C-alpha positions as a printed NumPy array, in Angstrom:
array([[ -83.969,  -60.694,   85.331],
       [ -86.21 ,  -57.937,   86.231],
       [ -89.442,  -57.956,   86.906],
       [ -91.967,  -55.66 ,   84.748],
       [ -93.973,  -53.451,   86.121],
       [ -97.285,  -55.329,   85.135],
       [ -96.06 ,  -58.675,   87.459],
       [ -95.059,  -56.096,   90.281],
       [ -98.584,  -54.981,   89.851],
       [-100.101,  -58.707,   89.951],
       [ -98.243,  -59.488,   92.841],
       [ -99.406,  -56.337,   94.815],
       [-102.803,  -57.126,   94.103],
       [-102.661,  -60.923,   94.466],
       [-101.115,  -60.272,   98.329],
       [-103.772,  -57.153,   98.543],
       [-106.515,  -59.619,   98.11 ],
       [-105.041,  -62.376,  100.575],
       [-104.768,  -59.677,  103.131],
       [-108.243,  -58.578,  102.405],
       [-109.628,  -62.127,  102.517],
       [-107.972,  -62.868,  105.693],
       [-109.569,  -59.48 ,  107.244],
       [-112.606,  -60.501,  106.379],
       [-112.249,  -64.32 ,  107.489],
       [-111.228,  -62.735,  110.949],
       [-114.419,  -60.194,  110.986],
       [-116.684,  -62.873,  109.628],
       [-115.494,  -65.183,  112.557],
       [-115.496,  -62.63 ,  115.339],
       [-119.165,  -61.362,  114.577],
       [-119.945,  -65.624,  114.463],
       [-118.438,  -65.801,  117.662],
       [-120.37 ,  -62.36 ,  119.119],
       [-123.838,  -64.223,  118.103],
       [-123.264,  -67.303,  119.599],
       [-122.008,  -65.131,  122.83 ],
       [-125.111,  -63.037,  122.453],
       [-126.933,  -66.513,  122.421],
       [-125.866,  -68.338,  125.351],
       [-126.27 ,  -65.065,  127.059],
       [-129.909,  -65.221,  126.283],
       [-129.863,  -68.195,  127.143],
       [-128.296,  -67.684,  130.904],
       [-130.677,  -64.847,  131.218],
       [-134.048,  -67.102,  130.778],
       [-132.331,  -69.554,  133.019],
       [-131.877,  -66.947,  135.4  ],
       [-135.254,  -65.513,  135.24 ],
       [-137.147,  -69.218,  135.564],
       [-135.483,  -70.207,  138.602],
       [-135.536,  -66.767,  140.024],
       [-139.568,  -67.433,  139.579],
       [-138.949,  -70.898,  141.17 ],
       [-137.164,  -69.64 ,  144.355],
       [-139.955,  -66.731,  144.8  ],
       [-142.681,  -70.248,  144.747],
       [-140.663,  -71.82 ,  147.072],
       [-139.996,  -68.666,  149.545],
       [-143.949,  -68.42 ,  149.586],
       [-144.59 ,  -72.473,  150.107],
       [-141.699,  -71.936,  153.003],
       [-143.624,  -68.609,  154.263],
       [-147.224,  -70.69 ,  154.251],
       [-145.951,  -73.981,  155.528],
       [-144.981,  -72.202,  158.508],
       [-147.879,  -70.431,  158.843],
       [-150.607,  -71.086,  161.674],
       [-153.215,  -71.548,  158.928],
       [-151.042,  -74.142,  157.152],
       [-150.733,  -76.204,  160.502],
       [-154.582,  -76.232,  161.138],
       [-155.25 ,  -77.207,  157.749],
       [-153.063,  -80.374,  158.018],
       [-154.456,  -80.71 ,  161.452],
       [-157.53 ,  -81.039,  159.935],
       [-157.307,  -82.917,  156.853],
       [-154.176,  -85.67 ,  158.509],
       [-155.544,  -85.646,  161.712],
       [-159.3  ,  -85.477,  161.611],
       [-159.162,  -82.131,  163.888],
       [-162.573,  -80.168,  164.379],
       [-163.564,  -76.865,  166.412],
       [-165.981,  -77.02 ,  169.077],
       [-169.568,  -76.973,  167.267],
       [-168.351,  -77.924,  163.79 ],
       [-169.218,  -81.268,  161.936],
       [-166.275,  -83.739,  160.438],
       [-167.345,  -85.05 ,  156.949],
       [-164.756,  -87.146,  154.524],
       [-165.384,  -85.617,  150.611],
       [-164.464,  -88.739,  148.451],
       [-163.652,  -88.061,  145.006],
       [-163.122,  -90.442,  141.749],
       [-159.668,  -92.159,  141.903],
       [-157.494,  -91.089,  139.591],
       [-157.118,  -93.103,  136.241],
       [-153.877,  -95.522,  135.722],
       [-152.962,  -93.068,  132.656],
       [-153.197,  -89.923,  134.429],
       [-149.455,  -88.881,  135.939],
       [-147.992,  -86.677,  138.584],
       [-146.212,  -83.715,  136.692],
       [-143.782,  -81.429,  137.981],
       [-142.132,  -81.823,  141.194],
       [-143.194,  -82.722,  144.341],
       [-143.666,  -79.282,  146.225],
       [-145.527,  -78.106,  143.188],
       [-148.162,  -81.153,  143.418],
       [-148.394,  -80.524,  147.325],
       [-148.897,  -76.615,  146.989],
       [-151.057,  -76.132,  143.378],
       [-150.392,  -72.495,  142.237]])
């Protein structure tokens, strides 16, 4: 039994099209895979830039904690310390209300931006 020439040609261009489906399943998959890449790159690179921002806060509280000015000011306000000629005085302020919270970390409360 031979095959005709018109069942040649379906077969051709039935595996034609399951080559050309699986080329474009594999292109359709690879660029899927490039976004989400491209994504968590983004991602990283935020990441990067926030704690980059956080460690340039933090290398500034380090540089003023160990400044002289920092250790008079606690001086002052912990230990009640006063120049020659100046006059101590206690501000008192409202107390904070139960439904107000601390936010952010410690360092960040302690040293305000």
């Amino acid at each position: 039994m031979a095959m005709s020439n018109a069942s040649r040609s379906r077969l051709i261009f039935a595996a034609a099209m399951i080559v050309a489906a699986y080329f474009i399943y594999t292109a359709a998959e690879g660029a899927l895979r490039a976004h989400s890449v491209s994504q968590n790159r983004n991602q990283a690179e935020e990441r990067v830039a926030q704690l980059e921002a956080k460690k340039s806060y933090l290398e500034a509280v380090k540089e003023y904690v160990g400044s002289d000015s920092y250790v008079e000011q606690e001086a002052r306000r912990r230990l009640g310390y006063t120049r020659d000629g100046e006059v101590p005085f206690v501000v008192i302020g409202p107390a904070p209300s139960e439904d107000q919270q601390a936010s952010g970390e410690w360092w960040e409360r302690l040293f305000p931006r």
